[in-house]
Short mmCIF file of C-alpha atoms and ligand atoms in Angstrom, two decimals:
data_model
loop_
_atom_site.label_atom_id
_atom_site.label_comp_id
_atom_site.label_asym_id
_atom_site.label_seq_id
_atom_site.Cartn_x
_atom_site.Cartn_y
_atom_site.Cartn_z
CA UNK A 1 239.43 14.51 -42.06
CA UNK A 2 242.64 12.46 -41.64
CA UNK A 3 242.41 8.77 -40.80
CA UNK A 4 244.73 5.78 -40.97
CA UNK A 5 243.08 4.07 -43.94
CA UNK A 6 244.46 4.94 -47.39
CA UNK A 7 241.22 3.78 -49.09
CA UNK A 8 238.87 5.83 -46.87
CA UNK A 9 237.82 9.39 -47.56
CA UNK A 10 235.97 10.69 -44.52
CA UNK A 11 233.79 13.53 -45.69
CA UNK A 12 234.16 16.15 -43.01
CA UNK A 13 231.39 18.72 -42.94
CA UNK A 14 229.53 20.42 -40.08
CA UNK A 15 226.15 19.58 -41.65
CA UNK A 16 227.14 15.92 -41.95
CA UNK A 17 228.20 15.83 -38.29
CA UNK A 18 224.86 17.34 -37.27
CA UNK A 19 222.85 14.90 -39.40
CA UNK A 20 224.85 11.81 -38.38
CA UNK A 21 224.00 12.70 -34.78
CA UNK A 22 220.33 12.81 -35.74
CA UNK A 23 220.64 9.35 -37.35
CA UNK A 24 222.34 7.91 -34.28
CA UNK A 25 219.57 9.15 -31.96
CA UNK A 26 217.27 6.20 -31.30
CA UNK A 27 214.35 8.60 -30.93
CA UNK A 28 214.60 9.81 -34.57
CA UNK A 29 211.55 8.58 -36.49
CA UNK A 30 211.76 7.20 -40.09
CA UNK A 31 210.43 10.42 -41.66
CA UNK A 32 213.28 12.46 -40.15
CA UNK A 33 215.79 9.64 -40.58
CA UNK A 34 215.12 9.44 -44.33
CA UNK A 35 215.38 13.22 -44.72
CA UNK A 36 218.75 13.29 -42.93
CA UNK A 37 220.07 10.41 -45.10
CA UNK A 38 219.04 12.38 -48.16
CA UNK A 39 220.86 15.53 -47.01
CA UNK A 40 224.04 13.59 -46.18
CA UNK A 41 223.82 11.84 -49.55
CA UNK A 42 223.63 15.26 -51.24
CA UNK A 43 226.97 16.20 -49.69
CA UNK A 44 228.59 12.82 -50.48
CA UNK A 45 227.41 13.22 -54.08
CA UNK A 46 229.01 16.66 -54.33
CA UNK A 47 232.28 15.22 -52.98
CA UNK A 48 232.25 12.23 -55.36
CA UNK A 49 231.17 14.58 -58.16
CA UNK A 50 234.59 16.26 -57.85
CA UNK A 51 236.13 13.13 -59.40
CA UNK A 52 233.91 13.03 -62.52
CA UNK A 53 235.49 13.75 -65.89
CA UNK A 54 234.25 16.35 -68.34
CA UNK A 55 234.51 17.08 -72.01
CA UNK A 56 234.43 20.49 -73.62
CA UNK A 57 231.37 21.47 -75.66
CA UNK A 58 230.13 24.59 -77.38
CA UNK A 59 226.98 26.22 -76.07
CA UNK A 60 224.89 28.98 -77.60
CA UNK A 61 223.76 31.52 -75.04
CA UNK A 62 221.06 33.99 -76.13
CA UNK A 63 223.96 36.34 -77.01
CA UNK A 64 226.80 34.27 -78.45
CA UNK A 65 228.53 30.91 -78.72
CA UNK A 66 230.82 30.02 -75.80
CA UNK A 67 232.60 27.04 -74.35
CA UNK A 68 231.05 24.79 -71.74
CA UNK A 69 231.29 21.25 -70.39
CA UNK A 70 229.37 18.04 -70.18
CA UNK A 71 230.04 14.85 -68.27
CA UNK A 72 231.92 12.45 -70.49
CA UNK A 73 231.14 9.24 -68.65
CA UNK A 74 228.06 7.25 -67.84
CA UNK A 75 227.27 7.35 -64.12
CA UNK A 76 225.58 4.38 -62.52
CA UNK A 77 224.20 4.30 -58.99
CA UNK A 78 223.96 0.86 -57.41
CA UNK A 79 222.04 0.79 -54.13
CA UNK A 80 222.38 -2.40 -52.10
CA UNK A 81 218.83 -3.37 -51.12
CA UNK A 82 217.21 -2.50 -48.90
CA UNK A 83 218.96 0.21 -46.94
CA UNK A 84 220.95 1.53 -49.91
CA UNK A 85 217.69 2.72 -51.48
CA UNK A 86 217.58 5.53 -48.91
CA UNK A 87 220.66 7.16 -50.50
CA UNK A 88 219.43 7.14 -54.11
CA UNK A 89 217.26 10.28 -54.05
CA UNK A 90 220.03 12.32 -52.41
CA UNK A 91 222.48 11.31 -55.15
CA UNK A 92 219.94 11.95 -57.92
CA UNK A 93 219.26 15.44 -56.51
CA UNK A 94 222.88 16.32 -57.26
CA UNK A 95 223.63 14.05 -60.26
CA UNK A 96 220.26 13.63 -62.01
CA UNK A 97 221.55 11.97 -65.17
CA UNK A 98 222.45 8.63 -63.60
CA UNK A 99 221.30 5.15 -64.44
CA UNK A 100 220.32 3.04 -61.43
CA UNK A 101 220.95 -0.67 -60.91
CA UNK A 102 220.03 -2.77 -57.88
CA UNK A 103 221.77 -5.49 -55.92
CA UNK A 104 219.73 -7.37 -53.32
CA UNK A 105 221.84 -8.74 -50.47
CA UNK A 106 220.74 -9.68 -47.00
CA UNK A 107 223.14 -10.51 -44.21
CA UNK A 108 222.49 -13.84 -42.54
CA UNK A 109 222.13 -12.79 -38.90
CA UNK A 110 223.99 -15.88 -37.62
CA UNK A 111 226.86 -16.33 -40.06
CA UNK A 112 226.96 -12.59 -41.02
CA UNK A 113 227.52 -13.78 -44.62
CA UNK A 114 225.62 -11.86 -47.34
CA UNK A 115 222.95 -13.82 -49.24
CA UNK A 116 222.07 -12.60 -52.75
CA UNK A 117 218.42 -12.31 -53.79
CA UNK A 118 218.37 -9.79 -56.66
CA UNK A 119 220.73 -8.45 -59.29
CA UNK A 120 219.85 -6.07 -62.12
CA UNK A 121 222.24 -3.46 -63.41
CA UNK A 122 222.55 -1.38 -66.62
CA UNK A 123 225.23 -2.18 -69.21
CA UNK A 124 228.61 -1.13 -67.93
CA UNK A 125 231.50 0.09 -70.09
CA UNK A 126 235.11 0.48 -69.00
CA UNK A 127 234.65 4.25 -68.56
CA UNK A 128 231.41 4.04 -66.52
CA UNK A 129 231.62 5.57 -63.08
CA UNK A 130 229.85 3.23 -60.69
CA UNK A 131 228.78 4.54 -57.29
CA UNK A 132 227.87 1.71 -54.93
CA UNK A 133 225.50 2.90 -52.19
CA UNK A 134 224.95 1.28 -48.79
CA UNK A 135 224.63 3.24 -45.56
CA UNK A 136 226.46 0.66 -43.44
CA UNK A 137 229.92 -0.88 -43.92
CA UNK A 138 230.13 -3.34 -41.02
CA UNK A 139 232.06 -6.61 -41.61
CA UNK A 140 232.35 -5.53 -45.25
CA UNK A 141 230.88 -8.83 -46.48
CA UNK A 142 227.96 -7.22 -48.35
CA UNK A 143 230.01 -4.45 -49.96
CA UNK A 144 232.76 -6.88 -50.96
CA UNK A 145 230.26 -9.25 -52.57
CA UNK A 146 228.58 -6.37 -54.44
CA UNK A 147 231.97 -5.13 -55.67
CA UNK A 148 232.83 -8.63 -56.96
CA UNK A 149 229.61 -8.67 -59.02
CA UNK A 150 230.24 -5.21 -60.40
CA UNK A 151 233.79 -6.09 -61.43
CA UNK A 152 232.55 -9.29 -63.07
CA UNK A 153 230.14 -7.14 -65.11
CA UNK A 154 233.05 -5.02 -66.36
CA UNK A 155 233.11 -2.24 -63.75
CA UNK A 156 236.53 -0.58 -63.64
CA UNK A 157 235.85 2.79 -62.01
CA UNK A 158 233.95 2.03 -58.84
CA UNK A 159 233.58 4.04 -55.63
CA UNK A 160 231.63 3.08 -52.55
CA UNK A 161 229.55 5.62 -50.61
CA UNK A 162 228.33 4.90 -47.09
CA UNK A 163 227.18 6.76 -44.01
CA UNK A 164 228.91 4.82 -41.25
CA UNK A 165 231.99 2.62 -41.67
CA UNK A 166 233.57 0.22 -39.18
CA UNK A 167 237.35 -0.31 -39.25
CA UNK A 168 236.79 -4.03 -39.89
CA UNK A 169 234.85 -3.33 -43.09
CA UNK A 170 237.27 -0.69 -44.34
CA UNK A 171 240.16 -3.17 -43.91
CA UNK A 172 238.30 -5.92 -45.76
CA UNK A 173 237.61 -3.66 -48.74
CA UNK A 174 241.22 -2.49 -48.72
CA UNK A 175 242.40 -6.12 -48.84
CA UNK A 176 239.91 -7.42 -51.41
CA UNK A 177 239.25 -4.34 -53.59
CA UNK A 178 242.25 -2.07 -53.14
CA UNK A 179 241.36 0.21 -56.06
CA UNK A 180 237.93 1.09 -54.65
CA UNK A 181 237.82 4.33 -52.71
CA UNK A 182 235.32 4.51 -49.83
CA UNK A 183 233.53 7.79 -49.13
CA UNK A 184 231.99 7.77 -45.67
CA UNK A 185 230.24 10.30 -43.46
CA UNK A 186 231.60 8.66 -40.28
CA UNK A 187 234.20 6.14 -39.08
CA UNK A 188 233.03 4.33 -35.96
CA UNK A 189 234.89 2.39 -33.28
CA UNK A 190 234.23 -1.32 -33.79
CA UNK A 191 231.69 -4.11 -34.32
CA UNK A 192 229.89 -5.86 -31.49
CA UNK A 193 229.65 -9.67 -31.34
CA UNK A 194 226.50 -9.59 -33.53
CA UNK A 195 228.25 -7.62 -36.27
CA UNK A 196 226.60 -4.29 -35.42
CA UNK A 197 228.59 -1.08 -35.64
CA UNK A 198 229.37 0.71 -32.34
CA UNK A 199 228.26 3.36 -31.60
CA UNK A 200 226.49 3.13 -34.97
CA UNK A 201 222.85 3.86 -35.60
CA UNK A 202 221.30 0.39 -35.37
CA UNK A 203 219.83 -1.45 -38.33
CA UNK A 204 219.79 1.08 -41.16
CA UNK A 205 217.06 -0.73 -43.12
CA UNK A 206 214.76 -0.92 -40.12
CA UNK A 207 215.40 2.69 -39.12
CA UNK A 208 214.70 3.86 -42.71
CA UNK A 209 211.55 1.88 -43.34
CA UNK A 210 210.14 1.66 -39.81
CA UNK A 211 210.30 -2.15 -39.67
CA UNK A 212 211.43 -2.35 -36.05
C1 PRP B 1 222.81 -4.06 -43.78
C2 PRP B 1 223.46 -2.90 -44.51
C3 PRP B 1 224.51 -3.59 -45.35
C4 PRP B 1 224.95 -4.73 -44.45
C5 PRP B 1 226.25 -4.34 -43.81
O1 PRP B 1 221.92 -4.70 -44.59
O2 PRP B 1 222.56 -2.14 -45.25
O3 PRP B 1 224.02 -4.08 -46.59
O4 PRP B 1 223.94 -4.87 -43.44
O5 PRP B 1 226.79 -5.38 -43.09
P1 PRP B 1 228.13 -6.13 -43.53
O6 PRP B 1 229.13 -5.07 -43.85
O7 PRP B 1 228.49 -6.90 -42.28
O8 PRP B 1 227.83 -7.03 -44.68
P2 PRP B 1 221.03 -5.95 -44.12
O9 PRP B 1 221.70 -7.23 -44.47
O10 PRP B 1 220.65 -5.76 -42.68
O11 PRP B 1 219.77 -5.85 -45.06
P3 PRP B 1 218.62 -4.73 -45.18
O12 PRP B 1 219.23 -3.55 -45.87
O13 PRP B 1 217.61 -5.41 -46.03
O14 PRP B 1 218.12 -4.39 -43.79
N1 URA B 2 223.91 -3.38 -40.76
C1 URA B 2 223.24 -2.37 -40.17
O1 URA B 2 222.18 -1.94 -40.66
N2 URA B 2 223.75 -1.83 -39.04
C2 URA B 2 224.89 -2.26 -38.48
O2 URA B 2 225.33 -1.71 -37.44
C3 URA B 2 225.57 -3.33 -39.11
C4 URA B 2 225.07 -3.86 -40.25
#
């Protein structure tokens, strides 16, 4: 779907539209919320998978030798704790041979600044494809901080996958990390004065884990 942000790829799919509606519905319980996040993540993973590079290999079928392909780069998923964890299984369904690192960031509810509490990622080489996962891109503070860490660790090929993006967050990433492409299932209208996305889906971590 077309939008005005050069760094944003809105993944347009009828099944995503249906599942985003389910996530927005305040009556959707965590069990169904998690399942919908997983299905949307499957589709985002297929879309991002289109950008992976391959190398040619030989393969022996039961009948003869033929040519085939294997991925020629290490793929690393980086969920931003907590809510990003909900997207991991959906990505692993589609791209099982990934390593997984974790970045723990929590937004301070008053300043809206991200506070780091955990960081553990696999070794990164210049060819590694890093897929940063966080369902919500609101002010962009958390994603921007995570991207800074990943670049400091040597990440060169990084994409960011989210479920709902706010224009404010997309602009911040464009300004601070202009080589990072954002894949999102939805682009919402704006942030409210508490930094929540409108119309949004509420607090993604709470909706996922039932901590409301
Ligand atoms: C949420 C969300 C993002 C962040 C987005 O996490 O999962 O990490 O807010 O907001 P931002 O773009 O304004 O930084 P939160 O800090 O609520 O932590 P949680 O996942 O532990 O609930
Ligand atoms: N984090 C969330 O979980 N939801 C929002 O709307 C904004 C930040």
